[in-house]
């Protein structure tokens, strides 16, 4: 299955190159991998859509990751097609994920601020700022949205509003963006909130808030 997936990736990279895509994005790891204990939010991938340690050991995850990055790096060079990887849930394998981006800096990273915050809430011991310290130089694109939490559930793909910044029921996406921008001034940003969750006036406020934050730190590009 793994090598069949690499063949499919090759076909899709070739197609993206043919049409002059700015980039092609894949999720990594896919399926996500995580281990107990974790907070069992209903929206987290179920046992049919994730790997556990018994299914994907640390050694095998490292081996597959290295093979994947080698393959992607070769494809990117051969086709002249930018390839970026967006993180999924990685459980105890955070260090292996980070090491791959250090070893293959030509493959760049997509940061999802909502998923970063869900990881913080769902997985004990995860430090999003320590993670950002390590991955920041490799970030090409930010998918920017927020999360609202209830006791046993969350709603994601919400707009990042300043009035929610100090509300514990909402995620810390604004803080993550501010932190990232202190060490990386070259990433792009895509607003990934649901359009029906925000008024036109709030949308302009979000655009202005985000533009001001980024311009103060060197001016990454906004995709609106």
PDB file of C-alpha atoms in Angstrom:
ATOM      1  CA  UNK A   1       0.000   0.000   0.000  1.00  0.00           C
ATOM      2  CA  UNK A   2       2.764   2.452   0.861  1.00  0.00           C
ATOM      3  CA  UNK A   3       4.502   2.094  -2.488  1.00  0.00           C
ATOM      4  CA  UNK A   4       1.151   2.299  -4.291  1.00  0.00           C
ATOM      5  CA  UNK A   5       0.597   5.594  -2.479  1.00  0.00           C
ATOM      6  CA  UNK A   6       4.002   6.845  -3.664  1.00  0.00           C
ATOM      7  CA  UNK A   7       2.999   6.009  -7.227  1.00  0.00           C
ATOM      8  CA  UNK A   8      -0.233   7.969  -6.819  1.00  0.00           C
ATOM      9  CA  UNK A   9       1.707  10.917  -5.408  1.00  0.00           C
ATOM     10  CA  UNK A  10       4.011  10.808  -8.420  1.00  0.00           C
ATOM     11  CA  UNK A  11       1.045  10.966 -10.802  1.00  0.00           C
ATOM     12  CA  UNK A  12      -0.499  13.893  -8.948  1.00  0.00           C
ATOM     13  CA  UNK A  13       2.764  15.849  -8.805  1.00  0.00           C
ATOM     14  CA  UNK A  14       3.216  15.307 -12.527  1.00  0.00           C
ATOM     15  CA  UNK A  15      -0.320  16.580 -13.166  1.00  0.00           C
ATOM     16  CA  UNK A  16       0.165  19.634 -10.930  1.00  0.00           C
ATOM     17  CA  UNK A  17       3.374  20.465 -12.769  1.00  0.00           C
ATOM     18  CA  UNK A  18       1.637  20.125 -16.138  1.00  0.00           C
ATOM     19  CA  UNK A  19      -0.908  22.781 -15.125  1.00  0.00           C
ATOM     20  CA  UNK A  20       1.584  25.115 -13.466  1.00  0.00           C
ATOM     21  CA  UNK A  21       0.251  24.798  -9.901  1.00  0.00           C
ATOM     22  CA  UNK A  22       1.849  27.087  -7.326  1.00  0.00           C
ATOM     23  CA  UNK A  23       2.150  24.069  -5.036  1.00  0.00           C
ATOM     24  CA  UNK A  24       0.672  20.658  -4.365  1.00  0.00           C
ATOM     25  CA  UNK A  25      -0.231  19.772  -0.790  1.00  0.00           C
ATOM     26  CA  UNK A  26      -0.300  16.396   0.936  1.00  0.00           C
ATOM     27  CA  UNK A  27      -1.092  15.569   4.560  1.00  0.00           C
ATOM     28  CA  UNK A  28       1.629  14.022   6.711  1.00  0.00           C
ATOM     29  CA  UNK A  29       1.327  11.705   8.481  1.00  0.00           C
ATOM     30  CA  UNK A  30      -1.589  10.168   6.665  1.00  0.00           C
ATOM     31  CA  UNK A  31      -3.307   8.346   8.178  1.00  0.00           C
ATOM     32  CA  UNK A  32      -2.634  10.340  11.373  1.00  0.00           C
ATOM     33  CA  UNK A  33      -0.886   8.466  14.146  1.00  0.00           C
ATOM     34  CA  UNK A  34      -1.411   8.884  17.853  1.00  0.00           C
ATOM     35  CA  UNK A  35      -1.435   6.929  21.066  1.00  0.00           C
ATOM     36  CA  UNK A  36      -3.322   6.929  24.333  1.00  0.00           C
ATOM     37  CA  UNK A  37      -3.864   8.859  26.457  1.00  0.00           C
ATOM     38  CA  UNK A  38      -5.752  11.542  24.550  1.00  0.00           C
ATOM     39  CA  UNK A  39      -8.975  13.437  25.011  1.00  0.00           C
ATOM     40  CA  UNK A  40     -11.548  11.584  22.883  1.00  0.00           C
ATOM     41  CA  UNK A  41     -13.182  14.435  21.029  1.00  0.00           C
ATOM     42  CA  UNK A  42     -15.792  13.019  18.618  1.00  0.00           C
ATOM     43  CA  UNK A  43     -14.185  14.762  15.620  1.00  0.00           C
ATOM     44  CA  UNK A  44     -10.794  13.117  16.114  1.00  0.00           C
ATOM     45  CA  UNK A  45     -10.076  10.338  13.599  1.00  0.00           C
ATOM     46  CA  UNK A  46     -11.584   7.050  14.758  1.00  0.00           C
ATOM     47  CA  UNK A  47      -9.729   3.734  14.957  1.00  0.00           C
ATOM     48  CA  UNK A  48     -10.450   3.043  11.292  1.00  0.00           C
ATOM     49  CA  UNK A  49      -8.778   6.293  10.201  1.00  0.00           C
ATOM     50  CA  UNK A  50      -5.635   6.447  12.324  1.00  0.00           C
ATOM     51  CA  UNK A  51      -2.571   4.403  13.250  1.00  0.00           C
ATOM     52  CA  UNK A  52      -1.556   3.340  16.741  1.00  0.00           C
ATOM     53  CA  UNK A  53       1.862   2.176  17.941  1.00  0.00           C
ATOM     54  CA  UNK A  54       0.882  -1.430  17.377  1.00  0.00           C
ATOM     55  CA  UNK A  55       0.093  -0.652  13.723  1.00  0.00           C
ATOM     56  CA  UNK A  56       2.929   1.778  13.039  1.00  0.00           C
ATOM     57  CA  UNK A  57       5.910   1.496  15.338  1.00  0.00           C
ATOM     58  CA  UNK A  58       8.343   4.332  15.939  1.00  0.00           C
ATOM     59  CA  UNK A  59      10.998   2.606  13.851  1.00  0.00           C
ATOM     60  CA  UNK A  60       8.644   1.980  10.945  1.00  0.00           C
ATOM     61  CA  UNK A  61       7.297   5.539  11.071  1.00  0.00           C
ATOM     62  CA  UNK A  62      10.837   6.879  10.834  1.00  0.00           C
ATOM     63  CA  UNK A  63      11.694   4.536   7.963  1.00  0.00           C
ATOM     64  CA  UNK A  64       8.530   5.403   6.028  1.00  0.00           C
ATOM     65  CA  UNK A  65       9.032   9.121   6.680  1.00  0.00           C
ATOM     66  CA  UNK A  66      12.575   9.079   5.318  1.00  0.00           C
ATOM     67  CA  UNK A  67      11.475   7.167   2.243  1.00  0.00           C
ATOM     68  CA  UNK A  68       8.589   9.570   1.700  1.00  0.00           C
ATOM     69  CA  UNK A  69      10.735  12.695   1.976  1.00  0.00           C
ATOM     70  CA  UNK A  70      13.398  11.258  -0.307  1.00  0.00           C
ATOM     71  CA  UNK A  71      10.713  10.474  -2.867  1.00  0.00           C
ATOM     72  CA  UNK A  72       9.111  13.926  -2.595  1.00  0.00           C
ATOM     73  CA  UNK A  73      12.456  15.695  -2.848  1.00  0.00           C
ATOM     74  CA  UNK A  74      13.289  13.772  -6.014  1.00  0.00           C
ATOM     75  CA  UNK A  75       9.868  14.522  -7.518  1.00  0.00           C
ATOM     76  CA  UNK A  76      10.118  18.219  -6.685  1.00  0.00           C
ATOM     77  CA  UNK A  77      13.489  18.488  -8.397  1.00  0.00           C
ATOM     78  CA  UNK A  78      12.477  16.402 -11.413  1.00  0.00           C
ATOM     79  CA  UNK A  79       9.188  18.180 -12.148  1.00  0.00           C
ATOM     80  CA  UNK A  80      10.038  21.631 -10.819  1.00  0.00           C
ATOM     81  CA  UNK A  81       6.854  21.431  -8.748  1.00  0.00           C
ATOM     82  CA  UNK A  82       6.699  22.819  -5.217  1.00  0.00           C
ATOM     83  CA  UNK A  83       5.514  20.160  -2.761  1.00  0.00           C
ATOM     84  CA  UNK A  84       4.292  21.113   0.714  1.00  0.00           C
ATOM     85  CA  UNK A  85       3.155  18.940   3.607  1.00  0.00           C
ATOM     86  CA  UNK A  86       0.418  19.866   6.059  1.00  0.00           C
ATOM     87  CA  UNK A  87       0.672  18.241   9.480  1.00  0.00           C
ATOM     88  CA  UNK A  88      -1.933  15.868  10.761  1.00  0.00           C
ATOM     89  CA  UNK A  89      -1.922  14.341  14.251  1.00  0.00           C
ATOM     90  CA  UNK A  90       1.486  12.850  14.982  1.00  0.00           C
ATOM     91  CA  UNK A  91       1.270  11.731  18.620  1.00  0.00           C
ATOM     92  CA  UNK A  92       4.608  10.647  20.089  1.00  0.00           C
ATOM     93  CA  UNK A  93       6.404  10.974  16.753  1.00  0.00           C
ATOM     94  CA  UNK A  94       6.753  14.768  16.815  1.00  0.00           C
ATOM     95  CA  UNK A  95      10.554  14.654  16.829  1.00  0.00           C
ATOM     96  CA  UNK A  96      10.667  12.367  13.787  1.00  0.00           C
ATOM     97  CA  UNK A  97       8.359  14.693  11.869  1.00  0.00           C
ATOM     98  CA  UNK A  98      10.497  17.729  12.701  1.00  0.00           C
ATOM     99  CA  UNK A  99      13.718  15.898  11.860  1.00  0.00           C
ATOM    100  CA  UNK A 100      12.466  15.174   8.326  1.00  0.00           C
ATOM    101  CA  UNK A 101      11.930  18.856   7.577  1.00  0.00           C
ATOM    102  CA  UNK A 102      15.397  19.635   8.925  1.00  0.00           C
ATOM    103  CA  UNK A 103      16.899  16.897   6.755  1.00  0.00           C
ATOM    104  CA  UNK A 104      14.944  17.885   3.620  1.00  0.00           C
ATOM    105  CA  UNK A 105      14.558  21.688   3.763  1.00  0.00           C
ATOM    106  CA  UNK A 106      13.394  21.787   0.142  1.00  0.00           C
ATOM    107  CA  UNK A 107      10.108  20.208   1.276  1.00  0.00           C
ATOM    108  CA  UNK A 108       8.161  22.915   3.090  1.00  0.00           C
ATOM    109  CA  UNK A 109       5.582  22.859   5.844  1.00  0.00           C
ATOM    110  CA  UNK A 110       1.941  23.947   6.069  1.00  0.00           C
ATOM    111  CA  UNK A 111       0.851  25.004   9.540  1.00  0.00           C
ATOM    112  CA  UNK A 112      -2.839  24.616  10.397  1.00  0.00           C
ATOM    113  CA  UNK A 113      -3.467  26.816  13.435  1.00  0.00           C
ATOM    114  CA  UNK A 114      -6.735  25.088  14.330  1.00  0.00           C
ATOM    115  CA  UNK A 115      -5.226  21.597  14.205  1.00  0.00           C
ATOM    116  CA  UNK A 116      -2.253  22.848  16.229  1.00  0.00           C
ATOM    117  CA  UNK A 117      -4.621  24.001  18.954  1.00  0.00           C
ATOM    118  CA  UNK A 118      -6.650  20.782  18.873  1.00  0.00           C
ATOM    119  CA  UNK A 119      -3.393  18.883  19.326  1.00  0.00           C
ATOM    120  CA  UNK A 120      -2.622  21.016  22.377  1.00  0.00           C
ATOM    121  CA  UNK A 121      -6.029  20.319  23.912  1.00  0.00           C
ATOM    122  CA  UNK A 122      -6.312  16.643  23.016  1.00  0.00           C
ATOM    123  CA  UNK A 123      -2.795  15.326  23.645  1.00  0.00           C
ATOM    124  CA  UNK A 124      -1.234  15.789  27.109  1.00  0.00           C
ATOM    125  CA  UNK A 125       2.272  17.184  27.153  1.00  0.00           C
ATOM    126  CA  UNK A 126       2.227  18.734  23.682  1.00  0.00           C
ATOM    127  CA  UNK A 127       3.718  22.242  23.645  1.00  0.00           C
ATOM    128  CA  UNK A 128       2.677  24.163  20.515  1.00  0.00           C
ATOM    129  CA  UNK A 129       5.278  26.884  21.059  1.00  0.00           C
ATOM    130  CA  UNK A 130       8.157  24.439  21.372  1.00  0.00           C
ATOM    131  CA  UNK A 131       6.874  22.834  18.184  1.00  0.00           C
ATOM    132  CA  UNK A 132       6.740  26.227  16.454  1.00  0.00           C
ATOM    133  CA  UNK A 133      10.296  26.988  17.543  1.00  0.00           C
ATOM    134  CA  UNK A 134      11.469  23.903  15.660  1.00  0.00           C
ATOM    135  CA  UNK A 135       9.270  24.049  12.576  1.00  0.00           C
ATOM    136  CA  UNK A 136       9.100  27.833  11.988  1.00  0.00           C
ATOM    137  CA  UNK A 137      11.976  28.060   9.451  1.00  0.00           C
ATOM    138  CA  UNK A 138      10.224  25.503   7.235  1.00  0.00           C
ATOM    139  CA  UNK A 139       6.742  27.070   7.160  1.00  0.00           C
ATOM    140  CA  UNK A 140       5.658  28.032   3.644  1.00  0.00           C
ATOM    141  CA  UNK A 141       1.931  28.456   4.261  1.00  0.00           C
ATOM    142  CA  UNK A 142      -0.410  28.977   7.211  1.00  0.00           C
ATOM    143  CA  UNK A 143      -3.999  27.734   7.146  1.00  0.00           C
ATOM    144  CA  UNK A 144      -5.578  30.227   9.500  1.00  0.00           C
ATOM    145  CA  UNK A 145      -8.741  29.509  11.463  1.00  0.00           C
ATOM    146  CA  UNK A 146      -9.817  28.942  15.033  1.00  0.00           C
ATOM    147  CA  UNK A 147     -11.661  26.421  17.200  1.00  0.00           C
ATOM    148  CA  UNK A 148     -14.510  26.657  19.707  1.00  0.00           C
ATOM    149  CA  UNK A 149     -14.493  24.078  22.508  1.00  0.00           C
ATOM    150  CA  UNK A 150     -17.288  22.624  24.557  1.00  0.00           C
ATOM    151  CA  UNK A 151     -16.761  20.081  27.332  1.00  0.00           C
ATOM    152  CA  UNK A 152     -16.605  17.044  25.056  1.00  0.00           C
ATOM    153  CA  UNK A 153     -16.556  18.495  21.543  1.00  0.00           C
ATOM    154  CA  UNK A 154     -15.144  21.220  19.335  1.00  0.00           C
ATOM    155  CA  UNK A 155     -16.178  23.206  16.282  1.00  0.00           C
ATOM    156  CA  UNK A 156     -13.391  24.158  13.899  1.00  0.00           C
ATOM    157  CA  UNK A 157     -12.847  26.336  10.797  1.00  0.00           C
ATOM    158  CA  UNK A 158     -14.020  29.426  12.661  1.00  0.00           C
ATOM    159  CA  UNK A 159     -12.721  32.954  11.965  1.00  0.00           C
ATOM    160  CA  UNK A 160      -9.927  34.215  14.211  1.00  0.00           C
ATOM    161  CA  UNK A 161     -11.514  37.183  15.985  1.00  0.00           C
ATOM    162  CA  UNK A 162      -9.556  39.408  18.345  1.00  0.00           C
ATOM    163  CA  UNK A 163     -12.393  39.423  20.876  1.00  0.00           C
ATOM    164  CA  UNK A 164     -11.883  35.666  21.383  1.00  0.00           C
ATOM    165  CA  UNK A 165      -8.175  35.903  22.153  1.00  0.00           C
ATOM    166  CA  UNK A 166      -8.589  35.722  25.938  1.00  0.00           C
ATOM    167  CA  UNK A 167     -11.656  33.470  25.928  1.00  0.00           C
ATOM    168  CA  UNK A 168     -10.694  29.959  27.099  1.00  0.00           C
ATOM    169  CA  UNK A 169     -13.512  28.457  25.056  1.00  0.00           C
ATOM    170  CA  UNK A 170     -11.639  29.431  21.883  1.00  0.00           C
ATOM    171  CA  UNK A 171      -8.283  28.318  20.553  1.00  0.00           C
ATOM    172  CA  UNK A 172      -5.086  30.375  20.457  1.00  0.00           C
ATOM    173  CA  UNK A 173      -4.697  30.757  16.693  1.00  0.00           C
ATOM    174  CA  UNK A 174      -3.985  34.479  16.853  1.00  0.00           C
ATOM    175  CA  UNK A 175      -1.244  33.894  19.426  1.00  0.00           C
ATOM    176  CA  UNK A 176       0.305  31.157  17.272  1.00  0.00           C
ATOM    177  CA  UNK A 177       0.415  33.422  14.239  1.00  0.00           C
ATOM    178  CA  UNK A 178       1.959  36.227  16.262  1.00  0.00           C
ATOM    179  CA  UNK A 179       4.579  33.841  17.649  1.00  0.00           C
ATOM    180  CA  UNK A 180       5.418  32.339  14.252  1.00  0.00           C
ATOM    181  CA  UNK A 181       5.819  35.761  12.677  1.00  0.00           C
ATOM    182  CA  UNK A 182       8.568  36.687  15.117  1.00  0.00           C
ATOM    183  CA  UNK A 183      10.916  34.143  13.504  1.00  0.00           C
ATOM    184  CA  UNK A 184       9.582  33.673   9.954  1.00  0.00           C
ATOM    185  CA  UNK A 185       8.692  36.636   7.746  1.00  0.00           C
ATOM    186  CA  UNK A 186       8.348  34.736   4.475  1.00  0.00           C
ATOM    187  CA  UNK A 187       5.277  32.525   4.766  1.00  0.00           C
ATOM    188  CA  UNK A 188       1.969  32.828   2.922  1.00  0.00           C
ATOM    189  CA  UNK A 189      -1.399  32.788   4.683  1.00  0.00           C
ATOM    190  CA  UNK A 190      -4.799  31.442   3.664  1.00  0.00           C
ATOM    191  CA  UNK A 191      -7.925  32.226   5.667  1.00  0.00           C
ATOM    192  CA  UNK A 192      -9.578  28.846   6.151  1.00  0.00           C
ATOM    193  CA  UNK A 193     -12.674  29.778   8.122  1.00  0.00           C
ATOM    194  CA  UNK A 194     -16.186  28.976   6.963  1.00  0.00           C
ATOM    195  CA  UNK A 195     -17.653  31.946   5.113  1.00  0.00           C
ATOM    196  CA  UNK A 196     -21.055  31.703   6.826  1.00  0.00           C
ATOM    197  CA  UNK A 197     -19.451  32.061  10.248  1.00  0.00           C
ATOM    198  CA  UNK A 198     -18.430  35.696   9.812  1.00  0.00           C
ATOM    199  CA  UNK A 199     -20.101  38.972   8.855  1.00  0.00           C
ATOM    200  CA  UNK A 200     -18.689  41.296   6.219  1.00  0.00           C
ATOM    201  CA  UNK A 201     -17.705  43.829   8.889  1.00  0.00           C
ATOM    202  CA  UNK A 202     -15.953  41.152  10.956  1.00  0.00           C
ATOM    203  CA  UNK A 203     -14.192  39.900   7.830  1.00  0.00           C
ATOM    204  CA  UNK A 204     -12.696  43.308   7.156  1.00  0.00           C
ATOM    205  CA  UNK A 205     -11.632  43.501  10.793  1.00  0.00           C
ATOM    206  CA  UNK A 206      -9.921  40.112  10.539  1.00  0.00           C
ATOM    207  CA  UNK A 207      -8.131  41.166   7.343  1.00  0.00           C
ATOM    208  CA  UNK A 208      -6.933  44.391   8.951  1.00  0.00           C
ATOM    209  CA  UNK A 209      -5.949  42.709  12.214  1.00  0.00           C
ATOM    210  CA  UNK A 210      -3.949  40.046  10.391  1.00  0.00           C
ATOM    211  CA  UNK A 211      -2.324  42.441   7.935  1.00  0.00           C
ATOM    212  CA  UNK A 212      -1.260  44.760  10.748  1.00  0.00           C
ATOM    213  CA  UNK A 213       0.208  41.900  12.779  1.00  0.00           C
ATOM    214  CA  UNK A 214       2.210  40.576   9.849  1.00  0.00           C
ATOM    215  CA  UNK A 215       3.351  43.930   8.507  1.00  0.00           C
ATOM    216  CA  UNK A 216       4.809  44.722  11.921  1.00  0.00           C
ATOM    217  CA  UNK A 217       6.982  41.632  11.512  1.00  0.00           C
ATOM    218  CA  UNK A 218       8.094  41.972   7.919  1.00  0.00           C
ATOM    219  CA  UNK A 219       5.017  41.377   5.857  1.00  0.00           C
ATOM    220  CA  UNK A 220       4.253  37.754   4.833  1.00  0.00           C
ATOM    221  CA  UNK A 221       1.835  37.425   1.906  1.00  0.00           C
ATOM    222  CA  UNK A 222      -1.914  37.149   2.568  1.00  0.00           C
ATOM    223  CA  UNK A 223      -4.150  35.009   0.343  1.00  0.00           C
ATOM    224  CA  UNK A 224      -7.603  36.452   0.906  1.00  0.00           C
TER     225      UNK A 224
END
